[in-house]
Coordinates of C-alpha atoms in Angstrom, one line a residue:
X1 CA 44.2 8.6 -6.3
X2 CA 47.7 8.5 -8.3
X3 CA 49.8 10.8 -6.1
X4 CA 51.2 13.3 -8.8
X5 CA 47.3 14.3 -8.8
X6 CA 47.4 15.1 -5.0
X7 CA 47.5 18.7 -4.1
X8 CA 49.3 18.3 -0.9
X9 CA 52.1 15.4 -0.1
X10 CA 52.0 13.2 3.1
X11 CA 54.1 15.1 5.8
X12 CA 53.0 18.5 4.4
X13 CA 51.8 21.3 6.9
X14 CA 48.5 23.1 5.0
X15 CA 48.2 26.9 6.3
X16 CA 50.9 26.4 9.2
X17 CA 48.5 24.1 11.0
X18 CA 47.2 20.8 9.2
X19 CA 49.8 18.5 9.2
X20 CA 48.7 16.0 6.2
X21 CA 48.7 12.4 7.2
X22 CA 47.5 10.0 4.8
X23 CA 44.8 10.2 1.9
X24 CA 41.1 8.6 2.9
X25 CA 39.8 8.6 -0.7
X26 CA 39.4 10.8 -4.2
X27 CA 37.0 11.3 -6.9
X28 CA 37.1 13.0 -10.3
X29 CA 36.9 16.6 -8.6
X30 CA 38.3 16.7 -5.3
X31 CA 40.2 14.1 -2.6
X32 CA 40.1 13.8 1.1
X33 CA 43.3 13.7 3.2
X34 CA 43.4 12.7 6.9
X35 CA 45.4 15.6 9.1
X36 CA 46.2 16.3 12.6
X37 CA 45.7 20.1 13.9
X38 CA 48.6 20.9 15.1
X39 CA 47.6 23.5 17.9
X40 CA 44.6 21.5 19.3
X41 CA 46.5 18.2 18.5
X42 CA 43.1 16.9 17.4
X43 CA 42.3 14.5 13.8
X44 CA 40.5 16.5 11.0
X45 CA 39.9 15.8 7.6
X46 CA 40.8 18.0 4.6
X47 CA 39.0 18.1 1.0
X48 CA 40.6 20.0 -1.6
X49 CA 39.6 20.4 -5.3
X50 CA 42.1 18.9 -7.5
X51 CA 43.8 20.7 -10.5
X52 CA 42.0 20.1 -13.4
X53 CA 38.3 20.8 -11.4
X54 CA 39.7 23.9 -9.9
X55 CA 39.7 24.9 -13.6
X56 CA 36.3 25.7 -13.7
X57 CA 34.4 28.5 -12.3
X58 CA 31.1 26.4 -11.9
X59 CA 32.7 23.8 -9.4
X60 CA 34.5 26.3 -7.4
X61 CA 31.4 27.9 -7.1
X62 CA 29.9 24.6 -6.0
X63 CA 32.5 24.0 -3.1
X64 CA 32.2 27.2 -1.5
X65 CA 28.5 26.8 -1.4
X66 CA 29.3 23.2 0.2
X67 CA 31.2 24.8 2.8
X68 CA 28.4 27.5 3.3
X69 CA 25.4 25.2 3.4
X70 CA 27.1 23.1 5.9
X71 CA 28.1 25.7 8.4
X72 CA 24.8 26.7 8.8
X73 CA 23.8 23.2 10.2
X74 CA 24.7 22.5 13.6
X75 CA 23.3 19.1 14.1
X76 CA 25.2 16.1 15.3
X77 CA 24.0 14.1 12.2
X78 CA 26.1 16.3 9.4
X79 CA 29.8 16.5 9.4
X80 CA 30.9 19.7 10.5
X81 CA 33.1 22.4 8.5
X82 CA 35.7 23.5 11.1
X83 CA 37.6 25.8 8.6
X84 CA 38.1 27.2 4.8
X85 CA 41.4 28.3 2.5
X86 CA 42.9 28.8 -0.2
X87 CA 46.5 26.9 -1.2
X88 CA 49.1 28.6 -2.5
X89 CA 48.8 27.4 -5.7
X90 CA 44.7 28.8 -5.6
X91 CA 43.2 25.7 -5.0
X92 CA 40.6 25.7 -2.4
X93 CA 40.3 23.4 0.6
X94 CA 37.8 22.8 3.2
X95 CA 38.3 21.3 6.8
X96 CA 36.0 19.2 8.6
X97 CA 35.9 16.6 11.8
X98 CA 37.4 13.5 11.4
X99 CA 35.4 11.0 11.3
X100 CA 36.2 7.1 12.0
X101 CA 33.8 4.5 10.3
X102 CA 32.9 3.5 6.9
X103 CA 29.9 5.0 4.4
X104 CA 27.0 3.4 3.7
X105 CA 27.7 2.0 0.6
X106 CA 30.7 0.6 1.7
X107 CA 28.1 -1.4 4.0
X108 CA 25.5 -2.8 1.6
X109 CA 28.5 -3.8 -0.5
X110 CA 30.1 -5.9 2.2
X111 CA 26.8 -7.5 4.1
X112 CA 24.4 -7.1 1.3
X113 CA 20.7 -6.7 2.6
X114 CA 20.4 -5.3 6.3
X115 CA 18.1 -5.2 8.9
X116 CA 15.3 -3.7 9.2
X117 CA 15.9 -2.1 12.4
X118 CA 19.1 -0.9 11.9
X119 CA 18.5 0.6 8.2
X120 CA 15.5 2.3 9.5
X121 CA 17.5 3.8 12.4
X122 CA 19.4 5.4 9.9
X123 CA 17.1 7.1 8.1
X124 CA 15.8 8.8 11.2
X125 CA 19.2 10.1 11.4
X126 CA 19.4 11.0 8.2
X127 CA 16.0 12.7 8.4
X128 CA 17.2 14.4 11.6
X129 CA 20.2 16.1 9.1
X130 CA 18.0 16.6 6.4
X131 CA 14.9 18.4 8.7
X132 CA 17.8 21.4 10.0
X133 CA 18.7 21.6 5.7
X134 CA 15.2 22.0 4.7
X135 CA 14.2 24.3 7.6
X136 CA 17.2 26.8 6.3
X137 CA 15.8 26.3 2.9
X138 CA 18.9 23.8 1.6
X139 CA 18.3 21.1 -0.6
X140 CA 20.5 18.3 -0.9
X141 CA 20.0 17.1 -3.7
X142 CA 22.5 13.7 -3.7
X143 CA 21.4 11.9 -1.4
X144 CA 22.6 8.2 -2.2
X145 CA 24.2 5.7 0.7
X146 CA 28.0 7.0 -0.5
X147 CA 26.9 9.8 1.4
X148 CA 25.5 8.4 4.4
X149 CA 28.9 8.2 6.7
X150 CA 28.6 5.9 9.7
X151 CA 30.8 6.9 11.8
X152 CA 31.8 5.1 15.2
X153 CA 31.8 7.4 18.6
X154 CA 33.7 6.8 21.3
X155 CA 31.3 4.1 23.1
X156 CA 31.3 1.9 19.5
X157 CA 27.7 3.2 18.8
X158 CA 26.9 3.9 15.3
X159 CA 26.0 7.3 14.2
X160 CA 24.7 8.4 10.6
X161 CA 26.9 12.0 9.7
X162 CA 25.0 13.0 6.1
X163 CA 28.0 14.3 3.7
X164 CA 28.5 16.6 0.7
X165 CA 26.4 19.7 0.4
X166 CA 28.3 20.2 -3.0
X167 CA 24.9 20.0 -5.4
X168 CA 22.6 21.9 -2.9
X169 CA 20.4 24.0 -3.5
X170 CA 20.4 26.9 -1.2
X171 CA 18.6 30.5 -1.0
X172 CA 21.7 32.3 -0.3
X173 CA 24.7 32.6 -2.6
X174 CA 23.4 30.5 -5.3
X175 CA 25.7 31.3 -8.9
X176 CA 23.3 31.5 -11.7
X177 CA 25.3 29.4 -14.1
X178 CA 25.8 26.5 -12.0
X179 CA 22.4 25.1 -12.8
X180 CA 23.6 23.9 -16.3
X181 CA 26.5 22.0 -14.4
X182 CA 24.1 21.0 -11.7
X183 CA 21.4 18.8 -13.9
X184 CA 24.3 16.6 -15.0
X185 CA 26.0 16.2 -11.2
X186 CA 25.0 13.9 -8.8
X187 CA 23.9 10.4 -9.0
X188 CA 21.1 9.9 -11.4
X189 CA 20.2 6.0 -9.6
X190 CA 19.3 8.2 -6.5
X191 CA 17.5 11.4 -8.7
X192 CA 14.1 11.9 -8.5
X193 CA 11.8 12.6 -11.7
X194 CA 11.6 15.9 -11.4
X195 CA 15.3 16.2 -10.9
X196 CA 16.3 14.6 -13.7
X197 CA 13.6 17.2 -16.0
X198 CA 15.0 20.4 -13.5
X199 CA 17.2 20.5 -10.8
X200 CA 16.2 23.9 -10.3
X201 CA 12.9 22.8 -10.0
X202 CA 13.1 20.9 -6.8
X203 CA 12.2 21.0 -3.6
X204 CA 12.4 18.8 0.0
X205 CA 10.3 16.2 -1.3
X206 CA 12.9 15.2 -3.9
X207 CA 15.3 14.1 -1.3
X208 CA 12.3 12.6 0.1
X209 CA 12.6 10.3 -3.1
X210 CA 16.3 9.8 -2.7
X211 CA 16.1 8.3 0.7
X212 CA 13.0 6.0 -0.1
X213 CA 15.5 4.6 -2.7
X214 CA 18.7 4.1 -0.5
X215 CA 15.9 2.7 1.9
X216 CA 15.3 -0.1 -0.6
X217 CA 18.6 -0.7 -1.9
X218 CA 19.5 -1.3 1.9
X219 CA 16.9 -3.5 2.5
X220 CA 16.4 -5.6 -0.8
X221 CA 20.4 -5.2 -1.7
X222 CA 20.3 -3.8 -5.2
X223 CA 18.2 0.1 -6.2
X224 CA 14.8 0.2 -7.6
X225 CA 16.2 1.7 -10.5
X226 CA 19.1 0.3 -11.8
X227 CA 19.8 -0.6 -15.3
X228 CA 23.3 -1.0 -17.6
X229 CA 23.1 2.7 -18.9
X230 CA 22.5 6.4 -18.0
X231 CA 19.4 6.6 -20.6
X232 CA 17.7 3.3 -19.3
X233 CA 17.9 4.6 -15.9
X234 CA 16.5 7.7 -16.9
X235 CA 13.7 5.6 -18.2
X236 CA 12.7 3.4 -16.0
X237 CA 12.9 6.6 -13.0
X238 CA 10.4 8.3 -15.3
X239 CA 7.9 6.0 -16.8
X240 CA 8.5 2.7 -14.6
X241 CA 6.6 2.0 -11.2
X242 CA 9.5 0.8 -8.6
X243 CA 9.6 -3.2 -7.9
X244 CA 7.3 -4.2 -4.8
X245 CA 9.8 -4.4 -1.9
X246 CA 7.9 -7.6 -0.8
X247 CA 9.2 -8.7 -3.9
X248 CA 12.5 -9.4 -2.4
X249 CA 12.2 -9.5 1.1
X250 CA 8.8 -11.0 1.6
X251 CA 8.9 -11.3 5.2
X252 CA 9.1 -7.4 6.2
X253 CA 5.6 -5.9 7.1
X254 CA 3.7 -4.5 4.3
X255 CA 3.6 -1.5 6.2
X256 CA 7.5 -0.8 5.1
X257 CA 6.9 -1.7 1.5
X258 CA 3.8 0.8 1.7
X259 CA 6.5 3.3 3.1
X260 CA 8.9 2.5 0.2
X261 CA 6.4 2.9 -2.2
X262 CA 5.0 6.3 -0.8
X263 CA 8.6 7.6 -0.8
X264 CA 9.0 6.8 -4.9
X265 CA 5.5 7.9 -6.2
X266 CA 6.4 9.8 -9.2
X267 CA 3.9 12.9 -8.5
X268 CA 6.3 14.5 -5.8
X269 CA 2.3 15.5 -4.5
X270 CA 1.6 11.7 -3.5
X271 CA 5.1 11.4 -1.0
X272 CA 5.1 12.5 2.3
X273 CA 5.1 15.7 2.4
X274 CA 8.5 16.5 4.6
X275 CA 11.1 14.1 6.4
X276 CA 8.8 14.7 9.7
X277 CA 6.1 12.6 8.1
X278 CA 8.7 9.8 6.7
X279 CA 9.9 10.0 10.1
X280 CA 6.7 9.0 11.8
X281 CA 6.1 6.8 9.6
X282 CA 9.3 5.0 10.4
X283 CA 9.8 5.2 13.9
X284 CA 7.4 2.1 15.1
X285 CA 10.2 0.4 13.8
X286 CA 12.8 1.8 15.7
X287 CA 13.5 1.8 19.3
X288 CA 13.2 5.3 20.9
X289 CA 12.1 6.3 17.9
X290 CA 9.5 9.0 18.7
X291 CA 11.8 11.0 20.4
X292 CA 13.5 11.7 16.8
X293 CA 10.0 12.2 15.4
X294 CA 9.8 15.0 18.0
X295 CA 13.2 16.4 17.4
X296 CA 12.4 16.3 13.8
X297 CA 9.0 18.3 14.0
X298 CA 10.6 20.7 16.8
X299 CA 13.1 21.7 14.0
X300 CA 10.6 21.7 11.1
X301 CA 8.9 24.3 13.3
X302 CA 6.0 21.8 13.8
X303 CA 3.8 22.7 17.4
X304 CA 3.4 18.9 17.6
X305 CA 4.7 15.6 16.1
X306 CA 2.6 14.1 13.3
X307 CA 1.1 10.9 14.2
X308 CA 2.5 7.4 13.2
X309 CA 1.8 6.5 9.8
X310 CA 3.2 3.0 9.2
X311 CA 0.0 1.7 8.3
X312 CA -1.0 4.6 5.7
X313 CA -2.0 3.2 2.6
X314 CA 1.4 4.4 0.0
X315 CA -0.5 5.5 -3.3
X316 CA 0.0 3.1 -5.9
X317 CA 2.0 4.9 -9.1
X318 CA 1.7 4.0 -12.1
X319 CA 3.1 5.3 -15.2
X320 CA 1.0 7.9 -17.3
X321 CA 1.4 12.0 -18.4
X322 CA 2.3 14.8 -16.6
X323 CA 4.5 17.5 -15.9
X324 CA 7.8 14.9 -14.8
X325 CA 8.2 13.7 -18.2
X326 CA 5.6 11.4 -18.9
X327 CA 4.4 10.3 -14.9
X328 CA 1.6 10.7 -13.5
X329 CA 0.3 9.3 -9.7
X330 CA -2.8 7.1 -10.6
X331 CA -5.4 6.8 -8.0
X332 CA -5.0 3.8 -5.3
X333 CA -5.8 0.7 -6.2
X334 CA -8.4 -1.1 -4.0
X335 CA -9.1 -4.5 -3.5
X336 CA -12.2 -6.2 -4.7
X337 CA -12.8 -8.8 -1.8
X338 CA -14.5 -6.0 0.2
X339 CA -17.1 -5.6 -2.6
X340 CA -17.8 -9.1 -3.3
X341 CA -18.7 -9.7 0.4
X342 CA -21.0 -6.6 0.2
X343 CA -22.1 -8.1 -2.9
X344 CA -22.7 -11.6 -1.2
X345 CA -24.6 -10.3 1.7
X346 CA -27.4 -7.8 -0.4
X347 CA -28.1 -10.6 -2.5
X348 CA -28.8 -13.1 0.5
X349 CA -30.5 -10.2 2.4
X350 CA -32.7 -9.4 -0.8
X351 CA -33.6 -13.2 -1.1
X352 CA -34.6 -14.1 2.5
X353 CA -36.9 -10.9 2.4
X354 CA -38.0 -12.1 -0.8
X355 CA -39.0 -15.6 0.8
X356 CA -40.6 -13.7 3.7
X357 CA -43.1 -12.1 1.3
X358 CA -44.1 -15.3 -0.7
X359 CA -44.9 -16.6 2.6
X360 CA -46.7 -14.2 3.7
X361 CA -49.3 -13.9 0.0
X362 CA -49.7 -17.6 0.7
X363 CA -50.8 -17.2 3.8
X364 CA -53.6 -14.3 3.0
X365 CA -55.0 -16.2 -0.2
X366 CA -58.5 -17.8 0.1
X367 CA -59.3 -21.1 0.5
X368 CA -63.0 -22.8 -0.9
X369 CA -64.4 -24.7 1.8
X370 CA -65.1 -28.1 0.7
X371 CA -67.7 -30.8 2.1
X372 CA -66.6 -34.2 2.2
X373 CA -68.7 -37.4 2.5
X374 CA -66.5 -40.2 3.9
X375 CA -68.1 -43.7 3.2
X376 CA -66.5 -46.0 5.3
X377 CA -66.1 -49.5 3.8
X378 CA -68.9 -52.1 3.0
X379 CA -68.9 -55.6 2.0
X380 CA -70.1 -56.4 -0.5
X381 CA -70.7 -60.6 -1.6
X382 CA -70.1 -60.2 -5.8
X383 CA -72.3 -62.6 -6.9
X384 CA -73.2 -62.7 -10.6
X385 CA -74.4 -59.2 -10.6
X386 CA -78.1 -58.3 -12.1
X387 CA -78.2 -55.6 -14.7
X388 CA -77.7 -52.3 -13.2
X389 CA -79.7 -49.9 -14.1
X390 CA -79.4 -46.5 -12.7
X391 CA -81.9 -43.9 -12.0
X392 CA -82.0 -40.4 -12.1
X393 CA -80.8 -38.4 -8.7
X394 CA -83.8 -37.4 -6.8
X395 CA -84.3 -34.0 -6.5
X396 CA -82.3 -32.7 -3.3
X397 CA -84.3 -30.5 -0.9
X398 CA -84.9 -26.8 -1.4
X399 CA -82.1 -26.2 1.4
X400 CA -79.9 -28.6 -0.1
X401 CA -80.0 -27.3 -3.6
X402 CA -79.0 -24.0 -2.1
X403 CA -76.2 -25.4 -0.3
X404 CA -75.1 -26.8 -3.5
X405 CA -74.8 -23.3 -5.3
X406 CA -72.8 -21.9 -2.4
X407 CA -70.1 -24.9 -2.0
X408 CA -69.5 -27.6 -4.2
X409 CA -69.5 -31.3 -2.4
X410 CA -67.2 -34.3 -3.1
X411 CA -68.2 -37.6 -2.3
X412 CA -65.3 -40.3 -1.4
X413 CA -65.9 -43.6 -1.8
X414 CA -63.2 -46.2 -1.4
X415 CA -62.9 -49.4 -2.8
X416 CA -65.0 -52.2 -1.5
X417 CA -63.8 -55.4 -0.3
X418 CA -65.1 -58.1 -2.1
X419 CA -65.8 -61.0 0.3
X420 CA -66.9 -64.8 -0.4
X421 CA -66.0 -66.7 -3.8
X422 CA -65.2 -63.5 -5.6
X423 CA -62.6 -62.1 -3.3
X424 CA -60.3 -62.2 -6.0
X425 CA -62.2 -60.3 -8.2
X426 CA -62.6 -56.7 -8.3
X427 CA -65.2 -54.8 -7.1
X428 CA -68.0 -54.5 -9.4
X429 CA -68.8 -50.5 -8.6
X430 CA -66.3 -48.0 -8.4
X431 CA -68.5 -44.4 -7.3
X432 CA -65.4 -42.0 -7.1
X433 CA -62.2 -41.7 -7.3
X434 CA -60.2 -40.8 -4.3
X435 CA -59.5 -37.5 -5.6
X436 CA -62.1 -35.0 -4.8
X437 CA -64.1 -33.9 -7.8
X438 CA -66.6 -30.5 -7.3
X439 CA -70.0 -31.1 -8.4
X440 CA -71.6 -28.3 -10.5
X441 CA -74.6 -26.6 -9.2
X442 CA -77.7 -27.7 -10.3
X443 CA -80.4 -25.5 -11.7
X444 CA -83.4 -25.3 -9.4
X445 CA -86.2 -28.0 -10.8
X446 CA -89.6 -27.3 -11.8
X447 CA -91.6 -28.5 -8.4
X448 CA -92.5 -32.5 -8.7
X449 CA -94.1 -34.4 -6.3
X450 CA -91.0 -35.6 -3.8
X451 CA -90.1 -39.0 -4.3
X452 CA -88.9 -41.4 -1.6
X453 CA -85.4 -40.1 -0.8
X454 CA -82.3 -42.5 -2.4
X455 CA -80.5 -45.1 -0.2
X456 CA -77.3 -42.4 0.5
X457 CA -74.8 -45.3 -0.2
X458 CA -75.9 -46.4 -3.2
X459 CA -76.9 -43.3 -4.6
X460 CA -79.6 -44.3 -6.4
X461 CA -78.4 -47.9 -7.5
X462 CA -81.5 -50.0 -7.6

């Protein structure tokens, strides 16, 4: 920040006890100045609203309920308001611990995409901050990683501090023309749908949104959402399903995509429904991570921790009409290899019982019984054969006949082999064919005298 815009010079004391040491950064409304306490001897930090923001009513507003929001969270994982003023000059100012580290932006800007572990440490932590906010009724309402500090304590651990209550919404001492300000504050990459239609409108599951996006920006390096101008942003947050986090790092579990994706569902209805969930669902990644679950839930006023949910299914959204500007949560889409295996198996199962009961009608239709007469083989010398003449059947017995009406009777004959000087010849008489023929039944004669009975293997060839 140019230095005629500072409030305060390096060197200068602030109320008779913050000496001002050196600035640590600025924006378009305020800047933050690094200060020793002169009675405790100890580093703080200073933010004061510059000139030209001090102007308005709205923004002053905003800072005070910052400063109030802020001191009613006691947690380790929010930077703590030690103190509040007023310069000379009427600008306000707000004092808060030092703290020694870089954001989280900062970060992702430097190394890009991080681990898995790590990034999902620090949303527990974050979640930790946020589960005090929401049980006091505070929303934040900008989350986005330029507000996730990680700060260094004294063993070189990292810890997440969650800054800049400046935009929350809060029960107690909220102005009621701020919210006119409000819709166009904040970072609109990190809004949720219904944000961006009503910041007054909102409640904990929006922030659940924001963190499900600085969860993939930190993991796939760039925001779901992100596009060259304010309106195509706006856009794509409220009619535009977020990229598949497998997309870009295809070798996390699907369980954390499915997280991802639960955290961005456009129907604030399909998310989880408060950091303690997001938490569980999170901590299997994490080591010592159910202890924060528990911490979480204790705060949330919770009489047990909900159970892990990394393997939940995250509704799939999809864009459609509703009341967040034109989105609506579709229902989940469901694979079709389940069904085609069910499929599979009914039709072999309907088949095999199928084949069962053809076998079984086989088996129970009738059979005719039939009556065979084998005639083994003759010889027969073919000479020059004599006329044959061929008499008429002799009349069978009166048993016979009888037989012949109940069951029809084939005769098989085979072929005779012809012996002597016509063994090359064929055989003069061919009776039957080796197929079985059924002889019709005969009507019963008008009694004759009996003849001789027929030579039975010629039939009645004379």
């Amino acid at each position: 920040m140019p230095e005629e815009k500072a409030p305060v010079a390096q060197g200068e004391v602030v109320a008779g006890k913050y000496r001002v040491d050196r600035v640590l950064g600025s924006g378009g409304m305020g800047i933050v100045v690094a200060a020793t306490q002169l009675e405790l001897d100890r580093p703080v930090a200073i933010k004061f609203l510059v000139a030209e923001a001090a102007k308005a009513p709205e923004i002053v507003a905003r800072f005070g309920r910052e400063a109030r929001a802020v001191a009613k969270i006691q947690g380790e994982h929010v930077a703590r308001v030690l103190d509040v003023g007023v310069l000379e000059n009427g600008l306000p100012y707000m004092v808060m611990e030092y703290l020694d580290g870089a954001d989280l932006a900062q970060r992702i800007a430097r190394e890009g995409r991080l681990p898995l572990p790590e990034m999902a440490r620090y949303v527990l932590e974050a979640c930790e901050a946020l589960a005090e906010a929401h049980a006091a009724g505070i929303i934040h309402r900008d989350l986005k990683p330029a507000n996730l500090f990680l700060a260094r304590r004294p063993d070189r651990t990292t810890i997440v501090k969650l800054l800049d209550f400046g935009i929350s919404k809060s029960p107690v001492g909220a102005a009621g023309g701020i919210t006119s300000t409000q819709a166009i504050m904040g970072s609109p990459v990190y809004m949720s749908p219904e944000q961006l239609v009503s910041a007054k409108h909102v409640d904990a599951r929006s922030d659940i949104w924001s963190l499900g996006v600085v969860l993939h920006e930190a993991l796939a390096g760039t925001p779901p959402f992100n596009a060259e101008s304010m309106p195509q942003i706006v856009t794509r947050i409220l009619h535009t399903s977020a990229p598949p986090l497998s997309d870009s790092r295809p070798e996390l579990p699907p369980a954390v995509g499915a997280i991802v994706e639960r955290c961005l569902a456009k129907d604030p209805a399909a998310r989880f429904g408060d950091v303690a969930e997001l938490a569980s669902a999170l901590a299997p990644f994490v080591e010592d991570g159910a202890r924060s679950v528990e911490r979480i839930a204790r705060v949330l006023g919770r009489n047990e921790a909900p159970p892990p949910q990394a393997a939940l299914l995250a509704p799939s959204i999809r864009p459609g009409a509703d009341a967040w500007g034109g989105t609506q949560a579709q229902l989940p889409r469901r694979s079709a290899g389940p069904w085609i295996v069910a499929a599979v198996i009914g039709a072999c199962a309907v088949l095999g019982i199928a084949a069962v009961v053809v076998r079984t009608v086989r088996r129970r239709e009738p059979t005719t019984p039939v009556a065979a007469i084998v005639v083994p083989s003759v010889s027969v010398a073919l000479q020059d054969p004599p006329p044959v003449k061929l008499a008429p059947p002799a009349d069978p017995p009166a048993e016979s006949a009888s037989s012949a009406a109940s069951a029809p009777t084939a005769v098989v004959v085979p072929h005779a082999k012809p012996t002597g000087a016509h063994a090359g010849r064929p055989t003069a008489v061919s009776l039957a064919a080796s197929t079985p023929t059924t002889a019709a039944p005969t009507p019963t004669p008008t009694p004759t005298p009996t003849p001789e009975p027929a030579d039975p293997l010629h039939m009645g060839i004379k």
